[in-house]
Coordinates of C-alpha atoms in Angstrom, one line a residue:
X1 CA 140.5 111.7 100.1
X2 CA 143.3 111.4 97.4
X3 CA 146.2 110.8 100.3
X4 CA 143.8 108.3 101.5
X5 CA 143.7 106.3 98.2
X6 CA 147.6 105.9 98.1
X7 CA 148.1 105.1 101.9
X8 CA 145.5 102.4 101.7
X9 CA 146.4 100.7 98.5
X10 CA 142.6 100.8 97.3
X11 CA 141.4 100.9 94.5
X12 CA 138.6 103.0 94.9
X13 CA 137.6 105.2 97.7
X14 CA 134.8 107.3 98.7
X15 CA 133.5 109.3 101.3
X16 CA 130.3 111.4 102.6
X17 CA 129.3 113.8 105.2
X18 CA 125.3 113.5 105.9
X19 CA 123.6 115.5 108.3
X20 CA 120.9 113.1 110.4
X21 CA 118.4 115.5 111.4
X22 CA 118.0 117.1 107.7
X23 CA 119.4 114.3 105.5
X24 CA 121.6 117.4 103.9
X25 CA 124.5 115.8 101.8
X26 CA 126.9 118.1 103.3
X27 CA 129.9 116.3 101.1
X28 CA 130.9 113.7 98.4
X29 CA 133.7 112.7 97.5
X30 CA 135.3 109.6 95.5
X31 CA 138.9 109.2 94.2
X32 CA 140.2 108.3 91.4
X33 CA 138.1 111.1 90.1
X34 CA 138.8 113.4 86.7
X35 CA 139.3 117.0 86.4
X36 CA 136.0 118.3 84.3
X37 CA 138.2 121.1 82.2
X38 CA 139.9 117.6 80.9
X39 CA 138.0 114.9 80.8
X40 CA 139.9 113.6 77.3
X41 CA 142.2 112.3 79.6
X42 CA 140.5 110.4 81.9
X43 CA 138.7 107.1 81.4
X44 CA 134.9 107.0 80.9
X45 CA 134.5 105.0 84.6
X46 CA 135.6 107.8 86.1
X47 CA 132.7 109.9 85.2
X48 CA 130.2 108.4 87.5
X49 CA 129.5 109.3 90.8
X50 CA 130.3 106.1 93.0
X51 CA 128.8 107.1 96.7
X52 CA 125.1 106.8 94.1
X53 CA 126.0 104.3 91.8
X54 CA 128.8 101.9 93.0
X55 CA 126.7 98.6 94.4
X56 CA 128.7 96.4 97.1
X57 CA 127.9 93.9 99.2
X58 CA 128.5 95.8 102.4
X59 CA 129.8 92.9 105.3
X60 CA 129.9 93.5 108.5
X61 CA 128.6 97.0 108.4
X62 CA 125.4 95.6 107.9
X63 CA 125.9 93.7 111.2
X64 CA 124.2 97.4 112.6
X65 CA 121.0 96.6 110.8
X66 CA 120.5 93.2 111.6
X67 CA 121.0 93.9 115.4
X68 CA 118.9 96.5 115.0
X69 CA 116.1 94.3 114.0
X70 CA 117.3 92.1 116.9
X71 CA 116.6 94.6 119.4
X72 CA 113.9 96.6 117.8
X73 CA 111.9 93.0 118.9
X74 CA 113.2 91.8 122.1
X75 CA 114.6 88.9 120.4
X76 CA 118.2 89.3 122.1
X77 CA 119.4 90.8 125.8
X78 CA 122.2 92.5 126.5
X79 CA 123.7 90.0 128.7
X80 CA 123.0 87.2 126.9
X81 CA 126.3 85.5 125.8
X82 CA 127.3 83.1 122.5
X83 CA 130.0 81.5 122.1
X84 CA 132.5 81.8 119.1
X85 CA 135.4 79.1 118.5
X86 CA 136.1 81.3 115.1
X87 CA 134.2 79.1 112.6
X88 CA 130.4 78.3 112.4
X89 CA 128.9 75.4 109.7
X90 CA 125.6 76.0 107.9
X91 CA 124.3 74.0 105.6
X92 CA 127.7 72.7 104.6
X93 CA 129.0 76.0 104.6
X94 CA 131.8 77.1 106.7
X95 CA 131.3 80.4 108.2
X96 CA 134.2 81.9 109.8
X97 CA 135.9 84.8 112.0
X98 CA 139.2 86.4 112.0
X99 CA 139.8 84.3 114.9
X100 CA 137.8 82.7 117.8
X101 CA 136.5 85.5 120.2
X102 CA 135.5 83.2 122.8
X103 CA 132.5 84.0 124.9
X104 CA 130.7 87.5 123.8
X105 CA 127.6 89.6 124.2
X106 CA 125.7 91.7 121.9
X107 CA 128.2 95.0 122.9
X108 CA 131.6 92.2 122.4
X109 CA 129.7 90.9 119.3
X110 CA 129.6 94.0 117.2
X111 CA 133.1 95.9 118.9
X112 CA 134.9 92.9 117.8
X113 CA 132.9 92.0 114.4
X114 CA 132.2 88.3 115.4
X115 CA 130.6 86.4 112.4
X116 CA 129.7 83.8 114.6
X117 CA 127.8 85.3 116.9
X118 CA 125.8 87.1 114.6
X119 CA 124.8 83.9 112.6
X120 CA 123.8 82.2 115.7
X121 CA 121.3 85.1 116.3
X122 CA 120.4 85.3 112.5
X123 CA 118.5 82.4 113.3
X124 CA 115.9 84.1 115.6
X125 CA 115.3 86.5 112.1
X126 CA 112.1 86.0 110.5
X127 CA 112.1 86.6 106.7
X128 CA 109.5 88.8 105.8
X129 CA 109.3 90.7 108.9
X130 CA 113.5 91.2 108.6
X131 CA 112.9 91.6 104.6
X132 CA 110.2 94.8 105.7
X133 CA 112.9 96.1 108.3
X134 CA 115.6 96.4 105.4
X135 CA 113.2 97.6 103.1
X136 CA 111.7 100.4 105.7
X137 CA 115.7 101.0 106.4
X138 CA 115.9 102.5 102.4
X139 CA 117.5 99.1 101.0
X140 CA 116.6 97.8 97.4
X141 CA 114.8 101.3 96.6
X142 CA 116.3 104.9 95.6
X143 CA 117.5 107.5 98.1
X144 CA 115.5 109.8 96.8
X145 CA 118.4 112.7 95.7
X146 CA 117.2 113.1 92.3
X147 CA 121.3 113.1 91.0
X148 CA 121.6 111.2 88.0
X149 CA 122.6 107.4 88.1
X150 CA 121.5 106.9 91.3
X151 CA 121.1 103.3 92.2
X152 CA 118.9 101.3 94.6
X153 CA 121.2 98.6 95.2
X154 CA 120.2 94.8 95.6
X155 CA 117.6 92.8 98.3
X156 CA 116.2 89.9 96.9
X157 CA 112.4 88.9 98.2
X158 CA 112.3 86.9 100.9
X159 CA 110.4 84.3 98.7
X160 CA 114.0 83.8 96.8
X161 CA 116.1 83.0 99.6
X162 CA 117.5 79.8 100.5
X163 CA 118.3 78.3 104.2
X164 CA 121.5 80.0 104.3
X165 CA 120.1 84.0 103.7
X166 CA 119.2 85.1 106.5
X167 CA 122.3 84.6 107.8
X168 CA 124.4 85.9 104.8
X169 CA 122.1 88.8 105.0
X170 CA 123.1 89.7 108.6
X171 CA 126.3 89.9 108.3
X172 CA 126.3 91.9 104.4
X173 CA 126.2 89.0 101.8
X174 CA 123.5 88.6 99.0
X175 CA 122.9 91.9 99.0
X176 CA 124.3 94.9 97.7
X177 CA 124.0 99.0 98.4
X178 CA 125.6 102.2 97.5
X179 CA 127.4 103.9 100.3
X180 CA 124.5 106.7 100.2
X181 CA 122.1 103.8 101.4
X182 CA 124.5 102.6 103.9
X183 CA 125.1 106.2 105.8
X184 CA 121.6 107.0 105.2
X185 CA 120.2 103.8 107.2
X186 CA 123.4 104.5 109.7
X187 CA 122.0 108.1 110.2
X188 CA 119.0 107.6 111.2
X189 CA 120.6 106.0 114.5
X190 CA 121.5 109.7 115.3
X191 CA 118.3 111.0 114.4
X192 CA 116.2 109.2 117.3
X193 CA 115.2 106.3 115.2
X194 CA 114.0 108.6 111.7
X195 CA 115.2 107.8 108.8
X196 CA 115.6 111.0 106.5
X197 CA 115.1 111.5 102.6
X198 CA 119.3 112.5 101.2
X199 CA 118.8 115.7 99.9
X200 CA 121.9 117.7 97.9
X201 CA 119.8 121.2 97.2
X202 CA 119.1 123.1 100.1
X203 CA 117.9 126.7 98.9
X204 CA 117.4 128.6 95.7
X205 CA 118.4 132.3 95.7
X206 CA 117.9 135.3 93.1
X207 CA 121.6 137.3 92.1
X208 CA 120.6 139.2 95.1
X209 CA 120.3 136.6 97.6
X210 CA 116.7 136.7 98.2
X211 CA 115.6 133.1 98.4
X212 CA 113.5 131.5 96.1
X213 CA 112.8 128.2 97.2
X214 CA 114.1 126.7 100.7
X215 CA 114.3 122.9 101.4
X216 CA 112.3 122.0 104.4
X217 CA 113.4 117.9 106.2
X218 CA 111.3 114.9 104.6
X219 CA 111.2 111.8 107.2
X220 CA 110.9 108.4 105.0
X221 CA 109.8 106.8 108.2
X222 CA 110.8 105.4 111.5
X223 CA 113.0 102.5 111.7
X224 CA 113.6 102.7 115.9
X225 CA 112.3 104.2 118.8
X226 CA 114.5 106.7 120.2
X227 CA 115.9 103.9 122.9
X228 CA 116.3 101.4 120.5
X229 CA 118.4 103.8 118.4
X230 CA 120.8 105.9 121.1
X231 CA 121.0 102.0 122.2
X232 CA 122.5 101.1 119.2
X233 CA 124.8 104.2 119.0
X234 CA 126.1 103.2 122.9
X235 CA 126.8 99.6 121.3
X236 CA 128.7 101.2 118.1
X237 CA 131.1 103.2 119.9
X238 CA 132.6 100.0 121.3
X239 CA 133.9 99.5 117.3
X240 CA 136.1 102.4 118.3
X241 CA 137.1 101.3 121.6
X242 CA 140.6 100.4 122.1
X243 CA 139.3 96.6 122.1
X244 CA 137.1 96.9 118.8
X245 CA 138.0 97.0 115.4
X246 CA 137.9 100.1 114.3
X247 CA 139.9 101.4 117.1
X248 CA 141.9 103.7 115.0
X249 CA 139.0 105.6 114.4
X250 CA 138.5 107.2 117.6
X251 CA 139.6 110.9 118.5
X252 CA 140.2 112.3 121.8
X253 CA 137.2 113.8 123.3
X254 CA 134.3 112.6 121.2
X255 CA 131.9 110.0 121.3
X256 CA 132.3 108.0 118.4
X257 CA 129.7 105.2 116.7
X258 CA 131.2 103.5 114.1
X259 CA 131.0 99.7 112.2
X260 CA 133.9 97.9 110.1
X261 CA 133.5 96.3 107.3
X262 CA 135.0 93.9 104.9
X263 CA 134.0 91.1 101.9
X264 CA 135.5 89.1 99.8
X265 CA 135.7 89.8 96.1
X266 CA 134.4 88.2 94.3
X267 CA 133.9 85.0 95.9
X268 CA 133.4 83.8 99.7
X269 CA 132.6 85.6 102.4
X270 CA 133.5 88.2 104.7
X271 CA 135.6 87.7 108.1
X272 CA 134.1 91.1 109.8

């Protein structure tokens, strides 16, 4: 994760490993980080844990979970197409793409990160029922991991928004999460539609190895049907097609579901 810092330029960086079916943390990492037998040396910032603490406003990823709501309610068909010239007005508010994608569908739409596209269908959203969806998803509450600092992130009630929310919302404005919120919602794609409580601990053993305590899987709830969610996961893996954005991603062999992401700090908005 360190060579990753430097060859990206970023300043922060931070990655975990989550197991769908259990919700075992398998790893977590973040860099910059400090080495524990010094700590003198390092500045107090570094001492959190930043895949718990660290609240973003995620961007496009979060173009996964307002789909999701889309399909989870027949509110969108796969071949329907939208149209994207690479900027969309809202309330005298220009929204806009990387560049115009021309005519896309749902599939197109997400492989490609289309802002446009996704704010036309934020329109078919209905507050609270897309307000419960996020909420049943884990966002705006804790994990549930029990490590110290973690955060809940930010999702205003519905009551609070203004015109232009729901479809800031769908694409990852006004709100904020922790990256343990984001892969936690993501996982449950891979879990049929479950979403799991994060869990760190998985057994407690004597000095003799006899165990103590075990772990057994907590669902929080479920978010899809199975369809719906291996649905989803057929849609992501175009993000890693040679024609999506997060081409670069994909490894010989494997079927790969992924999202890209990106926002403007600390003002605007994302391009996807």
């Amino acid at each position: 994760i360190g060579k990753t810092l430097k060859s990206s330029g970023a300043k922060n960086v931070t990655a975990i490993v989550m197991e769908p079916h259990s919700g075992e943390l398998l790893a977590m990492a973040s860099a910059p980080s400090f080495d524990p037998n010094d700590f003198t040396a390092y500045p107090q910032a570094r001492f959190v844990n930043p895949a718990i603490t660290r609240n973003y406003e995620p961007g496009s990823t979060f173009k996964i979970f307002s789909s999701l709501y889309l399909l989870n309610n027949n509110l969108v068909s796969l071949q329907e197409t939208f149209s994207c010239n690479g900027a969309i007005e809202l309330f005298q508010h220009k929204i806009t793409c990387t560049h115009a994608h021309g005519v896309r569908n749902l599939a197109g739409i997400l492989a490609q990160s289309c802002n446009v596209g996704v704010v036309k269908l934020s329109h078919r959203l209905a507050r609270t029922p897309f307000h419960r969806h996020l909420r049943q998803l884990g966002f705006g509450s804790m994990p549930g991991t029990e490590l110290p600092g973690e955060s809940g992130g930010l999702l205003h009630p519905p009551r609070t928004w203004s015109g232009l929310s729901r479809s800031m919302i769908s694409i990852g404005y006004e709100i904020s999460v922790t990256p343990l919120q984001l892969i936690r919602a993501a996982a449950a794609l891979a879990n049929n539609g479950i979403l799991m409580r994060p869990r760190i601990l998985k057994a407690v053993t004597d000095w003799e190895g006899t165990i103590l305590w075990s772990a057994t899987p907590e669902p929080a709830g479920r978010v899809a049907s199975p369809y719906i969610a291996n649905l989803m996961l057929k849609l992501l893996q175009g993000s890693v097609a040679p024609w999506g954005t997060g081409a670069r991603a994909a490894l010989p062999g494997l079927a790969i579901s992924g999202k890209t992401g990106t926002a403007h700090i600390p003002r605007g908005h994302g391009r996807g």
